[in-house]
Amino acid sequence: MSSIEIERANEPNAKRFLAAIELSESEARVYDRAFEVIPQYVPWPKAYGGDSVAQAAAAALATVGEDRELHSMHSSFLRPVEVGEPVRYEVELLRDGRGYSTRHVRGYQQEKVVFLTTASFQVPENGPEYAPTMPDAPDPDSLPSSAEYIDGRGLGDSAAGDYWARGRSFDMRHIPGPVYFEIEGEQRPHQAIWVRSFSELPADRRTQQLALTYVCDYTILEPSLRAIGAPWSTEGLVTASLDHSMWFHRPARADEWVLYAQESAGVQGGRALNTGRFFSRSGELIATVAQEGMIRLP
């Protein structure tokens, strides 16, 4: 049994996320700076898309000063990423102005481009504020965890069930209910999820921000799956992330509960567009996500 397979049996914690963003600098072959990292275990042939988003963000962050904060990313998933094979992120330093910096990042695996993103950074400044209101949601402590939901149905022994329950570094509690094996709740194009890391994370703002970039991809296709009545376990279902944008509005801790409110903007042509907003437990808007993904049914 490989070390990756053994890791699947670990108790719930945030180690997988922290390992995913543990980049080592290497020699740049194409652009200005380069970093390498190993994608984390998933019980499927291709790596989790949030690995790529968070790793590219970490690579870009490593090239800007502490006076700047990541405020947006615009990304494309180009090829499936193999689990356990190193990915090299090459960072092009496009611009450093007085208030903003721009980085372009390309991820390479086996010398093929698998992921790319353009990241923008800002020196924080004051200005007028407006934000939408957080939707009403039951308290997270009143909802079952993924592990409680899956183990209560005797489904935790499968590779997928174990991964959904304990293997993703984050505790996720669905409203109105999960879409792992069936559509819990109404077949409607929106849902919300309370999210926090299983264990405490380093308190620095960049690690907390990277945690949001990492977790955002797990469930963003689910409003569309819910709308068309196709849970993750649907036989023959094939999904993939295509492109992704994320905007960061203010700092927040990802090891404390945040609400991820999501909605499907439409499903057509084998593609689904979904949007999401992260709110702090006190109701502040933290980040906004838009992602298009492939959804194929037999």
PDB file of N, CA and C in Angstrom, residues 196-267:
ATOM      1  N   ARG A 196     -15.508  24.816   7.725  1.00  0.00           N
ATOM      2  CA  ARG A 196     -14.327  25.210   8.494  1.00  0.00           C
ATOM      3  C   ARG A 196     -13.338  24.057   8.467  1.00  0.00           C
ATOM      4  N   SER A 197     -12.072  24.346   8.661  1.00  0.00           N
ATOM      5  CA  SER A 197     -11.063  23.297   8.664  1.00  0.00           C
ATOM      6  C   SER A 197     -11.261  22.392   9.876  1.00  0.00           C
ATOM      7  N   PHE A 198     -10.890  21.123   9.723  1.00  0.00           N
ATOM      8  CA  PHE A 198     -11.040  20.169  10.815  1.00  0.00           C
ATOM      9  C   PHE A 198     -10.171  20.535  12.018  1.00  0.00           C
ATOM     10  N   SER A 199      -9.042  21.167  11.762  1.00  0.00           N
ATOM     11  CA  SER A 199      -8.139  21.523  12.849  1.00  0.00           C
ATOM     12  C   SER A 199      -7.658  22.955  12.643  1.00  0.00           C
ATOM     13  N   GLU A 200      -7.083  23.518  13.694  1.00  0.00           N
ATOM     14  CA  GLU A 200      -6.647  24.909  13.641  1.00  0.00           C
ATOM     15  C   GLU A 200      -5.544  25.089  12.604  1.00  0.00           C
ATOM     16  N   LEU A 201      -5.596  26.220  11.889  1.00  0.00           N
ATOM     17  CA  LEU A 201      -4.611  26.550  10.876  1.00  0.00           C
ATOM     18  C   LEU A 201      -3.686  27.645  11.391  1.00  0.00           C
ATOM     19  N   PRO A 202      -2.503  27.785  10.792  1.00  0.00           N
ATOM     20  CA  PRO A 202      -1.677  28.951  11.126  1.00  0.00           C
ATOM     21  C   PRO A 202      -2.486  30.232  10.974  1.00  0.00           C
ATOM     22  N   ALA A 203      -2.279  31.167  11.887  1.00  0.00           N
ATOM     23  CA  ALA A 203      -3.147  32.342  11.957  1.00  0.00           C
ATOM     24  C   ALA A 203      -2.841  33.401  10.909  1.00  0.00           C
ATOM     25  N   ASP A 204      -1.725  33.268  10.177  1.00  0.00           N
ATOM     26  CA  ASP A 204      -1.392  34.333   9.229  1.00  0.00           C
ATOM     27  C   ASP A 204      -2.445  34.438   8.133  1.00  0.00           C
ATOM     28  N   ARG A 205      -2.641  35.648   7.636  1.00  0.00           N
ATOM     29  CA  ARG A 205      -3.731  35.936   6.716  1.00  0.00           C
ATOM     30  C   ARG A 205      -3.595  35.176   5.400  1.00  0.00           C
ATOM     31  N   ARG A 206      -2.372  34.978   4.961  1.00  0.00           N
ATOM     32  CA  ARG A 206      -2.194  34.313   3.669  1.00  0.00           C
ATOM     33  C   ARG A 206      -2.594  32.841   3.731  1.00  0.00           C
ATOM     34  N   THR A 207      -2.227  32.141   4.785  1.00  0.00           N
ATOM     35  CA  THR A 207      -2.637  30.738   4.913  1.00  0.00           C
ATOM     36  C   THR A 207      -4.143  30.625   5.013  1.00  0.00           C
ATOM     37  N   GLN A 208      -4.774  31.509   5.789  1.00  0.00           N
ATOM     38  CA  GLN A 208      -6.227  31.489   5.915  1.00  0.00           C
ATOM     39  C   GLN A 208      -6.892  31.755   4.558  1.00  0.00           C
ATOM     40  N   GLN A 209      -6.335  32.673   3.777  1.00  0.00           N
ATOM     41  CA  GLN A 209      -6.880  32.965   2.452  1.00  0.00           C
ATOM     42  C   GLN A 209      -6.695  31.785   1.506  1.00  0.00           C
ATOM     43  N   LEU A 210      -5.532  31.144   1.566  1.00  0.00           N
ATOM     44  CA  LEU A 210      -5.297  29.975   0.725  1.00  0.00           C
ATOM     45  C   LEU A 210      -6.254  28.840   1.071  1.00  0.00           C
ATOM     46  N   ALA A 211      -6.647  28.749   2.323  1.00  0.00           N
ATOM     47  CA  ALA A 211      -7.616  27.724   2.707  1.00  0.00           C
ATOM     48  C   ALA A 211      -8.947  27.936   1.993  1.00  0.00           C
ATOM     49  N   LEU A 212      -9.376  29.189   1.853  1.00  0.00           N
ATOM     50  CA  LEU A 212     -10.612  29.470   1.114  1.00  0.00           C
ATOM     51  C   LEU A 212     -10.464  29.104  -0.357  1.00  0.00           C
ATOM     52  N   THR A 213      -9.305  29.426  -0.966  1.00  0.00           N
ATOM     53  CA  THR A 213      -9.114  29.073  -2.369  1.00  0.00           C
ATOM     54  C   THR A 213      -9.104  27.561  -2.548  1.00  0.00           C
ATOM     55  N   TYR A 214      -8.590  26.853  -1.543  1.00  0.00           N
ATOM     56  CA  TYR A 214      -8.512  25.396  -1.625  1.00  0.00           C
ATOM     57  C   TYR A 214      -9.891  24.746  -1.527  1.00  0.00           C
ATOM     58  N   VAL A 215     -10.709  25.208  -0.599  1.00  0.00           N
ATOM     59  CA  VAL A 215     -11.981  24.546  -0.322  1.00  0.00           C
ATOM     60  C   VAL A 215     -13.075  24.933  -1.313  1.00  0.00           C
ATOM     61  N   CYS A 216     -12.898  26.033  -2.059  1.00  0.00           N
ATOM     62  CA  CYS A 216     -14.008  26.567  -2.847  1.00  0.00           C
ATOM     63  C   CYS A 216     -14.461  25.633  -3.960  1.00  0.00           C
ATOM     64  N   ASP A 217     -13.591  24.733  -4.437  1.00  0.00           N
ATOM     65  CA  ASP A 217     -13.916  23.908  -5.602  1.00  0.00           C
ATOM     66  C   ASP A 217     -14.664  22.624  -5.254  1.00  0.00           C
ATOM     67  N   TYR A 218     -14.662  22.220  -3.990  1.00  0.00           N
ATOM     68  CA  TYR A 218     -15.279  20.942  -3.622  1.00  0.00           C
ATOM     69  C   TYR A 218     -16.753  20.870  -4.009  1.00  0.00           C
ATOM     70  N   THR A 219     -17.494  21.920  -3.763  1.00  0.00           N
ATOM     71  CA  THR A 219     -18.951  21.847  -3.849  1.00  0.00           C
ATOM     72  C   THR A 219     -19.573  22.821  -4.833  1.00  0.00           C
ATOM     73  N   ILE A 220     -18.771  23.592  -5.580  1.00  0.00           N
ATOM     74  CA  ILE A 220     -19.332  24.658  -6.396  1.00  0.00           C
ATOM     75  C   ILE A 220     -20.191  24.136  -7.545  1.00  0.00           C
ATOM     76  N   LEU A 221     -20.006  22.886  -7.996  1.00  0.00           N
ATOM     77  CA  LEU A 221     -20.871  22.319  -9.029  1.00  0.00           C
ATOM     78  C   LEU A 221     -22.187  21.779  -8.467  1.00  0.00           C
ATOM     79  N   GLU A 222     -22.290  21.656  -7.165  1.00  0.00           N
ATOM     80  CA  GLU A 222     -23.452  20.977  -6.581  1.00  0.00           C
ATOM     81  C   GLU A 222     -24.787  21.667  -6.819  1.00  0.00           C
ATOM     82  N   PRO A 223     -24.888  23.003  -6.847  1.00  0.00           N
ATOM     83  CA  PRO A 223     -26.200  23.589  -7.166  1.00  0.00           C
ATOM     84  C   PRO A 223     -26.739  23.118  -8.517  1.00  0.00           C
ATOM     85  N   SER A 224     -25.853  22.942  -9.506  1.00  0.00           N
ATOM     86  CA  SER A 224     -26.293  22.439 -10.808  1.00  0.00           C
ATOM     87  C   SER A 224     -26.651  20.957 -10.739  1.00  0.00           C
ATOM     88  N   LEU A 225     -25.855  20.170 -10.002  1.00  0.00           N
ATOM     89  CA  LEU A 225     -26.200  18.755  -9.813  1.00  0.00           C
ATOM     90  C   LEU A 225     -27.541  18.626  -9.105  1.00  0.00           C
ATOM     91  N   ARG A 226     -27.775  19.481  -8.127  1.00  0.00           N
ATOM     92  CA  ARG A 226     -29.049  19.463  -7.400  1.00  0.00           C
ATOM     93  C   ARG A 226     -30.202  19.818  -8.334  1.00  0.00           C
ATOM     94  N   ALA A 227     -29.990  20.810  -9.196  1.00  0.00           N
ATOM     95  CA  ALA A 227     -31.056  21.268 -10.087  1.00  0.00           C
ATOM     96  C   ALA A 227     -31.463  20.197 -11.092  1.00  0.00           C
ATOM     97  N   ILE A 228     -30.491  19.399 -11.578  1.00  0.00           N
ATOM     98  CA  ILE A 228     -30.811  18.386 -12.590  1.00  0.00           C
ATOM     99  C   ILE A 228     -31.056  17.014 -11.967  1.00  0.00           C
ATOM    100  N   GLY A 229     -30.987  16.927 -10.624  1.00  0.00           N
ATOM    101  CA  GLY A 229     -31.298  15.684  -9.942  1.00  0.00           C
ATOM    102  C   GLY A 229     -30.241  14.610 -10.102  1.00  0.00           C
ATOM    103  N   ALA A 230     -28.957  14.993 -10.106  1.00  0.00           N
ATOM    104  CA  ALA A 230     -27.867  14.043 -10.318  1.00  0.00           C
ATOM    105  C   ALA A 230     -26.881  14.110  -9.162  1.00  0.00           C
ATOM    106  N   PRO A 231     -27.001  13.238  -8.149  1.00  0.00           N
ATOM    107  CA  PRO A 231     -26.002  13.222  -7.066  1.00  0.00           C
ATOM    108  C   PRO A 231     -24.642  12.754  -7.577  1.00  0.00           C
ATOM    109  N   TRP A 232     -23.611  12.959  -6.741  1.00  0.00           N
ATOM    110  CA  TRP A 232     -22.255  12.596  -7.141  1.00  0.00           C
ATOM    111  C   TRP A 232     -22.125  11.116  -7.508  1.00  0.00           C
ATOM    112  N   SER A 233     -22.904  10.262  -6.867  1.00  0.00           N
ATOM    113  CA  SER A 233     -22.774   8.824  -7.099  1.00  0.00           C
ATOM    114  C   SER A 233     -23.544   8.341  -8.325  1.00  0.00           C
ATOM    115  N   THR A 234     -24.129   9.242  -9.106  1.00  0.00           N
ATOM    116  CA  THR A 234     -24.857   8.849 -10.310  1.00  0.00           C
ATOM    117  C   THR A 234     -23.956   8.041 -11.230  1.00  0.00           C
ATOM    118  N   GLU A 235     -24.412   6.854 -11.632  1.00  0.00           N
ATOM    119  CA  GLU A 235     -23.593   5.994 -12.487  1.00  0.00           C
ATOM    120  C   GLU A 235     -23.308   6.683 -13.816  1.00  0.00           C
ATOM    121  N   GLY A 236     -22.032   6.753 -14.171  1.00  0.00           N
ATOM    122  CA  GLY A 236     -21.641   7.340 -15.439  1.00  0.00           C
ATOM    123  C   GLY A 236     -21.460   8.845 -15.420  1.00  0.00           C
ATOM    124  N   LEU A 237     -21.720   9.490 -14.279  1.00  0.00           N
ATOM    125  CA  LEU A 237     -21.533  10.938 -14.187  1.00  0.00           C
ATOM    126  C   LEU A 237     -20.048  11.286 -14.317  1.00  0.00           C
ATOM    127  N   VAL A 238     -19.749  12.254 -15.171  1.00  0.00           N
ATOM    128  CA  VAL A 238     -18.380  12.746 -15.343  1.00  0.00           C
ATOM    129  C   VAL A 238     -18.402  14.258 -15.170  1.00  0.00           C
ATOM    130  N   THR A 239     -17.572  14.769 -14.272  1.00  0.00           N
ATOM    131  CA  THR A 239     -17.495  16.213 -14.050  1.00  0.00           C
ATOM    132  C   THR A 239     -16.041  16.672 -14.114  1.00  0.00           C
ATOM    133  N   ALA A 240     -15.856  17.931 -14.414  1.00  0.00           N
ATOM    134  CA  ALA A 240     -14.518  18.526 -14.404  1.00  0.00           C
ATOM    135  C   ALA A 240     -14.666  20.035 -14.314  1.00  0.00           C
ATOM    136  N   SER A 241     -13.742  20.672 -13.603  1.00  0.00           N
ATOM    137  CA  SER A 241     -13.697  22.129 -13.561  1.00  0.00           C
ATOM    138  C   SER A 241     -13.095  22.639 -14.868  1.00  0.00           C
ATOM    139  N   LEU A 242     -13.694  23.689 -15.435  1.00  0.00           N
ATOM    140  CA  LEU A 242     -13.207  24.268 -16.688  1.00  0.00           C
ATOM    141  C   LEU A 242     -12.506  25.602 -16.459  1.00  0.00           C
ATOM    142  N   ASP A 243     -13.217  26.545 -15.863  1.00  0.00           N
ATOM    143  CA  ASP A 243     -12.592  27.813 -15.536  1.00  0.00           C
ATOM    144  C   ASP A 243     -13.145  28.329 -14.216  1.00  0.00           C
ATOM    145  N   HIS A 244     -12.412  29.286 -13.641  1.00  0.00           N
ATOM    146  CA  HIS A 244     -12.687  29.651 -12.256  1.00  0.00           C
ATOM    147  C   HIS A 244     -12.232  31.086 -12.010  1.00  0.00           C
ATOM    148  N   SER A 245     -13.075  31.850 -11.335  1.00  0.00           N
ATOM    149  CA  SER A 245     -12.685  33.192 -10.902  1.00  0.00           C
ATOM    150  C   SER A 245     -13.037  33.344  -9.426  1.00  0.00           C
ATOM    151  N   MET A 246     -12.196  34.090  -8.716  1.00  0.00           N
ATOM    152  CA  MET A 246     -12.437  34.305  -7.292  1.00  0.00           C
ATOM    153  C   MET A 246     -11.960  35.699  -6.920  1.00  0.00           C
ATOM    154  N   TRP A 247     -12.817  36.400  -6.164  1.00  0.00           N
ATOM    155  CA  TRP A 247     -12.513  37.745  -5.698  1.00  0.00           C
ATOM    156  C   TRP A 247     -12.541  37.750  -4.172  1.00  0.00           C
ATOM    157  N   PHE A 248     -11.569  38.380  -3.554  1.00  0.00           N
ATOM    158  CA  PHE A 248     -11.446  38.413  -2.106  1.00  0.00           C
ATOM    159  C   PHE A 248     -11.767  39.825  -1.612  1.00  0.00           C
ATOM    160  N   HIS A 249     -12.723  39.909  -0.685  1.00  0.00           N
ATOM    161  CA  HIS A 249     -13.217  41.208  -0.231  1.00  0.00           C
ATOM    162  C   HIS A 249     -12.632  41.639   1.109  1.00  0.00           C
ATOM    163  N   ARG A 250     -12.415  40.691   1.998  1.00  0.00           N
ATOM    164  CA  ARG A 250     -11.824  41.027   3.305  1.00  0.00           C
ATOM    165  C   ARG A 250     -11.254  39.761   3.926  1.00  0.00           C
ATOM    166  N   PRO A 251     -10.317  39.897   4.841  1.00  0.00           N
ATOM    167  CA  PRO A 251      -9.724  38.710   5.477  1.00  0.00           C
ATOM    168  C   PRO A 251     -10.746  37.989   6.369  1.00  0.00           C
ATOM    169  N   ALA A 252     -10.528  36.707   6.554  1.00  0.00           N
ATOM    170  CA  ALA A 252     -11.354  35.908   7.460  1.00  0.00           C
ATOM    171  C   ALA A 252     -10.603  34.638   7.805  1.00  0.00           C
ATOM    172  N   ARG A 253     -11.009  33.999   8.864  1.00  0.00           N
ATOM    173  CA  ARG A 253     -10.385  32.737   9.287  1.00  0.00           C
ATOM    174  C   ARG A 253     -11.174  31.567   8.706  1.00  0.00           C
ATOM    175  N   ALA A 254     -10.459  30.678   8.025  1.00  0.00           N
ATOM    176  CA  ALA A 254     -11.084  29.487   7.466  1.00  0.00           C
ATOM    177  C   ALA A 254     -11.133  28.350   8.472  1.00  0.00           C
ATOM    178  N   ASP A 255     -10.523  28.527   9.664  1.00  0.00           N
ATOM    179  CA  ASP A 255     -10.657  27.520  10.712  1.00  0.00           C
ATOM    180  C   ASP A 255     -11.761  27.902  11.697  1.00  0.00           C
ATOM    181  N   GLU A 256     -12.574  28.872  11.314  1.00  0.00           N
ATOM    182  CA  GLU A 256     -13.827  29.188  11.993  1.00  0.00           C
ATOM    183  C   GLU A 256     -14.937  29.084  10.955  1.00  0.00           C
ATOM    184  N   TRP A 257     -16.181  28.860  11.403  1.00  0.00           N
ATOM    185  CA  TRP A 257     -17.272  28.626  10.473  1.00  0.00           C
ATOM    186  C   TRP A 257     -17.462  29.799   9.513  1.00  0.00           C
ATOM    187  N   VAL A 258     -17.534  29.493   8.214  1.00  0.00           N
ATOM    188  CA  VAL A 258     -17.950  30.454   7.206  1.00  0.00           C
ATOM    189  C   VAL A 258     -19.065  29.808   6.391  1.00  0.00           C
ATOM    190  N   LEU A 259     -19.987  30.627   5.909  1.00  0.00           N
ATOM    191  CA  LEU A 259     -21.112  30.133   5.111  1.00  0.00           C
ATOM    192  C   LEU A 259     -20.799  30.325   3.636  1.00  0.00           C
ATOM    193  N   TYR A 260     -20.918  29.258   2.865  1.00  0.00           N
ATOM    194  CA  TYR A 260     -20.660  29.276   1.430  1.00  0.00           C
ATOM    195  C   TYR A 260     -22.010  29.135   0.725  1.00  0.00           C
ATOM    196  N   ALA A 261     -22.602  30.259   0.320  1.00  0.00           N
ATOM    197  CA  ALA A 261     -23.911  30.277  -0.344  1.00  0.00           C
ATOM    198  C   ALA A 261     -23.703  30.168  -1.846  1.00  0.00           C
ATOM    199  N   GLN A 262     -24.367  29.198  -2.494  1.00  0.00           N
ATOM    200  CA  GLN A 262     -24.092  28.863  -3.889  1.00  0.00           C
ATOM    201  C   GLN A 262     -25.367  28.815  -4.713  1.00  0.00           C
ATOM    202  N   GLU A 263     -25.226  29.095  -6.008  1.00  0.00           N
ATOM    203  CA  GLU A 263     -26.375  29.076  -6.908  1.00  0.00           C
ATOM    204  C   GLU A 263     -25.928  28.679  -8.308  1.00  0.00           C
ATOM    205  N   SER A 264     -26.780  27.913  -9.010  1.00  0.00           N
ATOM    206  CA  SER A 264     -26.524  27.571 -10.403  1.00  0.00           C
ATOM    207  C   SER A 264     -27.048  28.687 -11.296  1.00  0.00           C
ATOM    208  N   ALA A 265     -26.194  29.163 -12.201  1.00  0.00           N
ATOM    209  CA  ALA A 265     -26.614  30.179 -13.166  1.00  0.00           C
ATOM    210  C   ALA A 265     -27.114  29.558 -14.460  1.00  0.00           C
ATOM    211  N   GLY A 266     -27.023  28.218 -14.572  1.00  0.00           N
ATOM    212  CA  GLY A 266     -27.540  27.549 -15.753  1.00  0.00           C
ATOM    213  C   GLY A 266     -26.745  26.317 -16.115  1.00  0.00           C
ATOM    214  N   VAL A 267     -27.430  25.349 -16.743  1.00  0.00           N
ATOM    215  CA  VAL A 267     -26.802  24.114 -17.215  1.00  0.00           C
ATOM    216  C   VAL A 267     -27.211  23.926 -18.667  1.00  0.00           C
TER     217      VAL A 267
END
